[in-house]
mmCIF file of C-alpha atoms and ligand atoms in Angstrom:
data_model
loop_
_atom_site.group_PDB
_atom_site.id
_atom_site.type_symbol
_atom_site.label_atom_id
_atom_site.label_comp_id
_atom_site.label_asym_id
_atom_site.label_seq_id
_atom_site.Cartn_x
_atom_site.Cartn_y
_atom_site.Cartn_z
ATOM 1 C CA MET A 1 91.738 86.424 109.359
ATOM 2 C CA SER A 2 88.512 88.217 108.491
ATOM 3 C CA THR A 3 87.777 91.923 108.209
ATOM 4 C CA PRO A 4 87.006 93.363 111.677
ATOM 5 C CA ALA A 5 83.959 95.541 112.328
ATOM 6 C CA PHE A 6 83.785 98.446 109.912
ATOM 7 C CA THR A 7 81.455 101.205 108.808
ATOM 8 C CA HIS A 8 80.825 101.805 105.109
ATOM 9 C CA LEU A 9 79.604 105.320 104.273
ATOM 10 C CA ALA A 10 78.358 106.496 100.899
ATOM 11 C CA GLU A 11 79.694 110.019 101.511
ATOM 12 C CA VAL A 12 81.525 111.861 104.280
ATOM 13 C CA GLY A 13 83.649 114.978 104.663
ATOM 14 C CA SER A 14 86.725 113.067 105.788
ATOM 15 C CA THR A 15 86.882 109.529 107.169
ATOM 16 C CA ASN A 16 89.537 110.781 109.618
ATOM 17 C CA ASP A 17 87.128 113.405 110.990
ATOM 18 C CA TRP A 18 84.282 110.900 111.155
ATOM 19 C CA LEU A 19 86.366 108.527 113.256
ATOM 20 C CA LEU A 20 87.938 111.233 115.438
ATOM 21 C CA ALA A 21 84.426 112.425 116.338
ATOM 22 C CA ARG A 22 83.533 108.897 117.491
ATOM 23 C CA ALA A 23 86.848 107.931 119.075
ATOM 24 C CA GLU A 24 85.426 107.745 122.569
ATOM 25 C CA THR A 25 82.658 105.303 121.745
ATOM 26 C CA LEU A 26 84.035 103.101 118.955
ATOM 27 C CA PRO A 27 86.482 100.326 119.833
ATOM 28 C CA ASP A 28 90.146 100.007 119.003
ATOM 29 C CA GLY A 29 90.575 98.660 115.467
ATOM 30 C CA HIS A 30 87.302 100.003 114.064
ATOM 31 C CA TRP A 31 87.561 100.916 110.359
ATOM 32 C CA VAL A 32 85.490 103.327 108.321
ATOM 33 C CA ILE A 33 85.543 103.557 104.531
ATOM 34 C CA ALA A 34 83.688 105.985 102.298
ATOM 35 C CA ASP A 35 82.757 105.901 98.617
ATOM 36 C CA ARG A 36 83.137 109.689 98.462
ATOM 37 C CA GLN A 37 84.922 112.300 100.565
ATOM 38 C CA THR A 38 83.953 115.930 100.135
ATOM 39 C CA ALA A 39 86.759 117.317 102.314
ATOM 40 C CA GLY A 40 89.474 114.672 102.213
ATOM 41 C CA ARG A 41 92.858 115.933 103.283
ATOM 42 C CA GLY A 42 96.426 114.860 102.864
ATOM 43 C CA ARG A 43 99.632 115.680 104.666
ATOM 44 C CA ARG A 44 101.015 119.197 104.858
ATOM 45 C CA GLY A 45 97.569 120.752 104.526
ATOM 46 C CA ARG A 46 96.990 119.446 101.013
ATOM 47 C CA ALA A 47 93.588 118.343 99.776
ATOM 48 C CA TRP A 48 93.200 114.639 98.997
ATOM 49 C CA SER A 49 91.228 114.348 95.831
ATOM 50 C CA ASP A 50 87.926 112.524 95.934
ATOM 51 C CA GLY A 51 87.857 109.655 93.502
ATOM 52 C CA THR A 52 84.922 107.278 93.410
ATOM 53 C CA GLY A 53 86.338 103.792 93.055
ATOM 54 C CA ASN A 54 89.371 104.735 95.119
ATOM 55 C CA PHE A 55 90.018 103.588 98.676
ATOM 56 C CA MET A 56 89.397 106.210 101.346
ATOM 57 C CA GLY A 57 89.455 104.734 104.823
ATOM 58 C CA SER A 58 90.599 105.201 108.394
ATOM 59 C CA VAL A 59 91.237 102.988 111.388
ATOM 60 C CA LEU A 60 90.968 103.876 115.065
ATOM 61 C CA VAL A 61 93.885 102.854 117.279
ATOM 62 C CA LYS A 62 93.849 103.118 121.042
ATOM 63 C CA ALA A 63 97.428 102.549 122.047
ATOM 64 C CA ALA A 64 100.028 104.118 124.258
ATOM 65 C CA GLY A 65 103.700 104.597 123.507
ATOM 66 C CA PRO A 66 105.472 106.044 120.459
ATOM 67 C CA VAL A 67 102.363 105.957 118.283
ATOM 68 C CA GLN A 68 103.953 107.979 115.465
ATOM 69 C CA GLN A 69 105.614 104.665 114.567
ATOM 70 C CA LEU A 70 102.189 103.366 113.557
ATOM 71 C CA SER A 71 102.408 105.109 110.193
ATOM 72 C CA PHE A 72 105.123 102.551 109.336
ATOM 73 C CA VAL A 73 102.848 99.774 110.603
ATOM 74 C CA ALA A 74 100.089 101.039 108.298
ATOM 75 C CA ALA A 75 102.504 101.324 105.377
ATOM 76 C CA LEU A 76 103.579 97.699 105.807
ATOM 77 C CA ALA A 77 99.963 96.560 105.891
ATOM 78 C CA LEU A 78 99.145 98.563 102.783
ATOM 79 C CA HIS A 79 102.172 97.256 100.916
ATOM 80 C CA GLY A 80 101.274 93.676 101.829
ATOM 81 C CA ALA A 81 97.635 94.060 100.836
ATOM 82 C CA LEU A 82 98.360 95.644 97.460
ATOM 83 C CA ALA A 83 101.293 93.361 96.704
ATOM 84 C CA GLY A 84 99.086 90.351 97.439
ATOM 85 C CA LEU A 85 96.076 91.551 95.461
ATOM 86 C CA SER A 86 98.129 92.512 92.424
ATOM 87 C CA GLY A 87 100.517 89.574 92.547
ATOM 88 C CA GLN A 88 103.287 92.036 91.657
ATOM 89 C CA PRO A 89 105.034 92.959 94.923
ATOM 90 C CA ALA A 90 108.197 94.199 93.230
ATOM 91 C CA ARG A 91 106.305 97.117 91.654
ATOM 92 C CA PHE A 92 105.363 98.581 95.045
ATOM 93 C CA ALA A 93 107.760 100.421 97.359
ATOM 94 C CA LEU A 94 107.528 102.509 100.514
ATOM 95 C CA LYS A 95 108.792 106.063 100.577
ATOM 96 C CA TRP A 96 109.515 108.019 103.733
ATOM 97 C CA PRO A 97 107.564 109.182 105.537
ATOM 98 C CA ASN A 98 104.121 107.955 104.542
ATOM 99 C CA ASP A 99 103.835 107.188 100.844
ATOM 100 C CA LEU A 100 103.409 104.064 98.813
ATOM 101 C CA LEU A 101 104.843 104.119 95.297
ATOM 102 C CA LEU A 102 103.799 102.062 92.306
ATOM 103 C CA ASP A 103 106.478 101.877 89.594
ATOM 104 C CA GLY A 104 108.191 104.740 91.441
ATOM 105 C CA ILE A 105 105.131 107.037 91.409
ATOM 106 C CA LYS A 106 102.890 107.831 94.391
ATOM 107 C CA CYS A 107 99.666 105.846 94.443
ATOM 108 C CA ALA A 108 98.767 105.974 98.146
ATOM 109 C CA GLY A 109 99.305 108.101 101.231
ATOM 110 C CA ILE A 110 98.800 107.813 104.972
ATOM 111 C CA LEU A 111 97.732 110.537 107.414
ATOM 112 C CA LEU A 112 97.992 110.070 111.203
ATOM 113 C CA GLU A 113 95.861 112.376 113.302
ATOM 114 C CA ARG A 114 94.831 112.604 116.931
ATOM 115 C CA GLN A 115 92.787 114.870 119.111
ATOM 116 C CA GLY A 116 93.618 116.391 122.469
ATOM 117 C CA SER A 117 93.518 114.611 125.782
ATOM 118 C CA ALA A 118 89.717 114.289 125.632
ATOM 119 C CA VAL A 119 90.042 111.002 123.749
ATOM 120 C CA GLY A 120 92.965 109.638 125.735
ATOM 121 C CA ASP A 121 95.294 107.646 123.535
ATOM 122 C CA ALA A 122 93.004 107.520 120.487
ATOM 123 C CA LEU A 123 94.704 107.935 117.144
ATOM 124 C CA VAL A 124 93.249 107.822 113.658
ATOM 125 C CA ILE A 125 95.213 106.517 110.689
ATOM 126 C CA GLY A 126 93.735 107.584 107.361
ATOM 127 C CA ILE A 127 94.704 105.825 104.156
ATOM 128 C CA GLY A 128 93.970 106.926 100.612
ATOM 129 C CA VAL A 129 94.747 104.629 97.666
ATOM 130 C CA ASN A 130 94.343 105.527 94.018
ATOM 131 C CA LEU A 131 92.752 102.342 92.762
ATOM 132 C CA ALA A 132 90.646 103.418 89.783
ATOM 133 C CA HIS A 133 91.729 107.065 89.339
ATOM 134 C CA HIS A 134 94.531 109.451 90.135
ATOM 135 C CA PRO A 135 94.575 113.235 90.095
ATOM 136 C CA ASP A 136 96.255 115.047 87.214
ATOM 137 C CA GLY A 137 98.271 118.211 87.548
ATOM 138 C CA THR A 138 99.404 117.633 91.115
ATOM 139 C CA GLU A 139 102.643 119.145 92.384
ATOM 140 C CA ARG A 140 104.198 115.667 92.284
ATOM 141 C CA PRO A 141 103.012 113.026 89.810
ATOM 142 C CA ALA A 142 100.488 110.434 90.933
ATOM 143 C CA THR A 143 99.352 107.105 89.536
ATOM 144 C CA SER A 144 96.692 104.484 90.190
ATOM 145 C CA LEU A 145 96.440 100.724 89.925
ATOM 146 C CA ALA A 146 94.261 101.186 86.838
ATOM 147 C CA ALA A 147 96.770 103.505 85.133
ATOM 148 C CA ALA A 148 99.529 101.001 85.859
ATOM 149 C CA GLY A 149 97.537 98.198 84.223
ATOM 150 C CA LEU A 150 96.954 96.282 87.452
ATOM 151 C CA PRO A 151 93.661 94.655 88.469
ATOM 152 C CA VAL A 152 91.496 97.147 90.370
ATOM 153 C CA PRO A 153 89.860 95.708 93.501
ATOM 154 C CA PRO A 154 86.731 97.334 94.914
ATOM 155 C CA PRO A 155 87.597 99.413 98.010
ATOM 156 C CA VAL A 156 85.919 96.882 100.274
ATOM 157 C CA GLY A 157 88.022 94.157 98.655
ATOM 158 C CA LEU A 158 91.161 96.072 99.587
ATOM 159 C CA LEU A 159 89.858 96.554 103.148
ATOM 160 C CA ASP A 160 89.371 92.802 103.363
ATOM 161 C CA LYS A 161 93.160 92.351 102.972
ATOM 162 C CA LEU A 162 94.292 95.588 104.602
ATOM 163 C CA ALA A 163 92.455 95.302 107.922
ATOM 164 C CA PRO A 164 93.852 91.873 108.896
ATOM 165 C CA ALA A 165 97.311 92.882 107.674
ATOM 166 C CA PHE A 166 97.148 96.005 109.835
ATOM 167 C CA ALA A 167 96.048 93.956 112.845
ATOM 168 C CA HIS A 168 98.961 91.570 112.253
ATOM 169 C CA TRP A 169 101.669 94.265 112.056
ATOM 170 C CA CYS A 170 100.076 96.239 114.900
ATOM 171 C CA ALA A 171 100.188 93.199 117.180
ATOM 172 C CA MET A 172 103.857 92.718 116.279
ATOM 173 C CA TRP A 173 104.566 96.374 117.115
ATOM 174 C CA ALA A 174 102.778 96.073 120.467
ATOM 175 C CA ARG A 175 104.637 92.846 121.304
ATOM 176 C CA ASP A 176 108.122 93.376 119.860
ATOM 177 C CA GLY A 177 108.446 97.128 119.477
ATOM 178 C CA PHE A 178 109.667 99.132 116.511
ATOM 179 C CA ALA A 179 112.762 97.097 115.561
ATOM 180 C CA PRO A 180 111.012 94.444 113.386
ATOM 181 C CA ILE A 181 108.739 97.107 111.898
ATOM 182 C CA ARG A 182 111.711 99.271 110.972
ATOM 183 C CA GLU A 183 113.522 96.308 109.412
ATOM 184 C CA ALA A 184 110.477 95.221 107.374
ATOM 185 C CA TRP A 185 109.790 98.796 106.289
ATOM 186 C CA LEU A 186 113.389 99.309 105.139
ATOM 187 C CA GLU A 187 113.269 96.041 103.148
ATOM 188 C CA ARG A 188 110.316 97.421 101.189
ATOM 189 C CA SER A 189 111.555 101.002 100.942
ATOM 190 C CA THR A 190 113.002 102.844 98.003
ATOM 191 C CA GLY A 191 116.352 104.581 97.821
ATOM 192 C CA LEU A 192 118.208 103.166 100.829
ATOM 193 C CA GLY A 193 121.893 104.063 100.460
ATOM 194 C CA THR A 194 121.243 106.506 97.622
ATOM 195 C CA ARG A 195 121.640 110.271 97.511
ATOM 196 C CA ILE A 196 118.579 112.267 98.503
ATOM 197 C CA VAL A 197 117.575 115.823 99.217
ATOM 198 C CA ALA A 198 115.172 116.789 102.000
ATOM 199 C CA ARG A 199 112.876 119.753 101.361
ATOM 200 C CA LEU A 200 112.445 121.310 104.780
ATOM 201 C CA GLY A 201 111.188 124.739 103.873
ATOM 202 C CA ALA A 202 114.072 127.019 104.758
ATOM 203 C CA GLU A 203 116.785 124.505 103.889
ATOM 204 C CA SER A 204 117.354 121.520 101.618
ATOM 205 C CA PRO A 205 120.076 119.277 103.054
ATOM 206 C CA GLU A 206 121.517 116.578 100.794
ATOM 207 C CA GLY A 207 123.123 113.304 101.769
ATOM 208 C CA LEU A 208 122.796 109.515 101.766
ATOM 209 C CA PHE A 209 119.620 107.820 102.982
ATOM 210 C CA GLU A 210 121.030 105.628 105.762
ATOM 211 C CA GLY A 211 117.969 104.293 107.543
ATOM 212 C CA LEU A 212 115.342 105.063 110.162
ATOM 213 C CA ALA A 213 115.845 106.244 113.734
ATOM 214 C CA GLU A 214 113.945 104.739 116.659
ATOM 215 C CA ASP A 215 111.302 107.450 116.423
ATOM 216 C CA GLY A 216 110.815 106.955 112.680
ATOM 217 C CA ALA A 217 112.973 109.923 111.654
ATOM 218 C CA LEU A 218 114.869 109.512 108.394
ATOM 219 C CA LEU A 219 118.625 109.255 108.913
ATOM 220 C CA MET A 220 120.713 111.202 106.416
ATOM 221 C CA ARG A 221 124.519 110.984 106.237
ATOM 222 C CA LEU A 222 125.693 114.475 105.334
ATOM 223 C CA ASP A 223 128.764 115.100 103.190
ATOM 224 C CA ASP A 224 130.803 116.094 106.257
ATOM 225 C CA GLY A 225 130.175 112.606 107.679
ATOM 226 C CA THR A 226 127.710 113.609 110.379
ATOM 227 C CA MET A 227 124.306 111.974 110.693
ATOM 228 C CA ARG A 228 121.211 114.124 110.577
ATOM 229 C CA ALA A 229 117.753 112.973 111.666
ATOM 230 C CA ILE A 230 114.945 114.393 109.529
ATOM 231 C CA HIS A 231 111.711 114.403 111.529
ATOM 232 C CA ALA A 232 109.317 116.030 109.094
ATOM 233 C CA GLY A 233 109.374 117.104 105.485
ATOM 234 C CA GLU A 234 109.688 115.432 102.127
ATOM 235 C CA VAL A 235 112.638 113.701 100.523
ATOM 236 C CA PHE A 236 113.494 113.159 96.883
ATOM 237 C CA ALA A 237 116.152 111.361 94.878
ATOM 238 C CA VAL A 238 118.905 113.670 93.704
HETATM 239 C C1 BTN B 1 98.982 112.061 101.962
HETATM 240 O O1 BTN B 1 99.060 113.298 101.898
HETATM 241 O O2 BTN B 1 99.715 111.353 101.262
HETATM 242 C C2 BTN B 1 98.016 111.410 102.897
HETATM 243 C C3 BTN B 1 96.685 111.187 102.249
HETATM 244 C C4 BTN B 1 95.649 110.581 103.172
HETATM 245 C C5 BTN B 1 94.285 110.531 102.540
HETATM 246 C C6 BTN B 1 93.315 109.731 103.340
HETATM 247 S S1 BTN B 1 91.824 109.367 102.465
HETATM 248 C C7 BTN B 1 91.124 108.730 103.928
HETATM 249 C C8 BTN B 1 91.553 109.642 105.064
HETATM 250 N N1 BTN B 1 90.637 110.773 105.196
HETATM 251 C C9 BTN B 1 91.228 111.923 104.911
HETATM 252 O O3 BTN B 1 90.677 113.044 104.938
HETATM 253 N N2 BTN B 1 92.514 111.721 104.575
HETATM 254 C C10 BTN B 1 92.874 110.307 104.668
#
């Protein structure tokens, strides 16, 4: 499969914003990548550091249904692309909800965003990958392919693998639903069956990481035996 139509920008505020602003006119599956982002953002209102040589890209998806599941679709595509390019799949793992770890340290993140009803079912999935650089001094440690001693593809080289992989997993999701996505995601995830803590702001429940619910929530078995679904937040090994 070849890379579908994409736009390559030298500089932009945020590739997510660029695509959201054009969601009505661009087709489903259109990608945009940028060499620089001046206002890149991550989850939970964090800034996403600009790093020339890193991958900063977004894809437009026009789909109906439980589209929040598409972050797992994107994670599978990203895992497959990086595992294939590096030849070292065992060093990459997926972490709930939207992170990709390299040797147990975050090297990529995914941000799903959509606008109001004006753009119908349009959704933008933004992906940032630390290929050549990673930020220092972040709240949680970060790494890059370069820091881990792996070959560093150019961003467009990653897109060449990522875009067809995303199309593949997205077609499976549209055809077969979330079940095969959930199973594939869990196979590549870190910490299944181990003790974790969820940081939810006001509370920090602890328990065993038991799997994913139908809506993508993390399932935690609490010490009293009950199951709790975590819909948003961050989880860490205890
Ligand atoms: C995270 O917090 O882990 C998600 C990071 C997502 C960053 C990417 S870079 C391309 C796209 N444009 C943005 O402004 N953010 C996403």
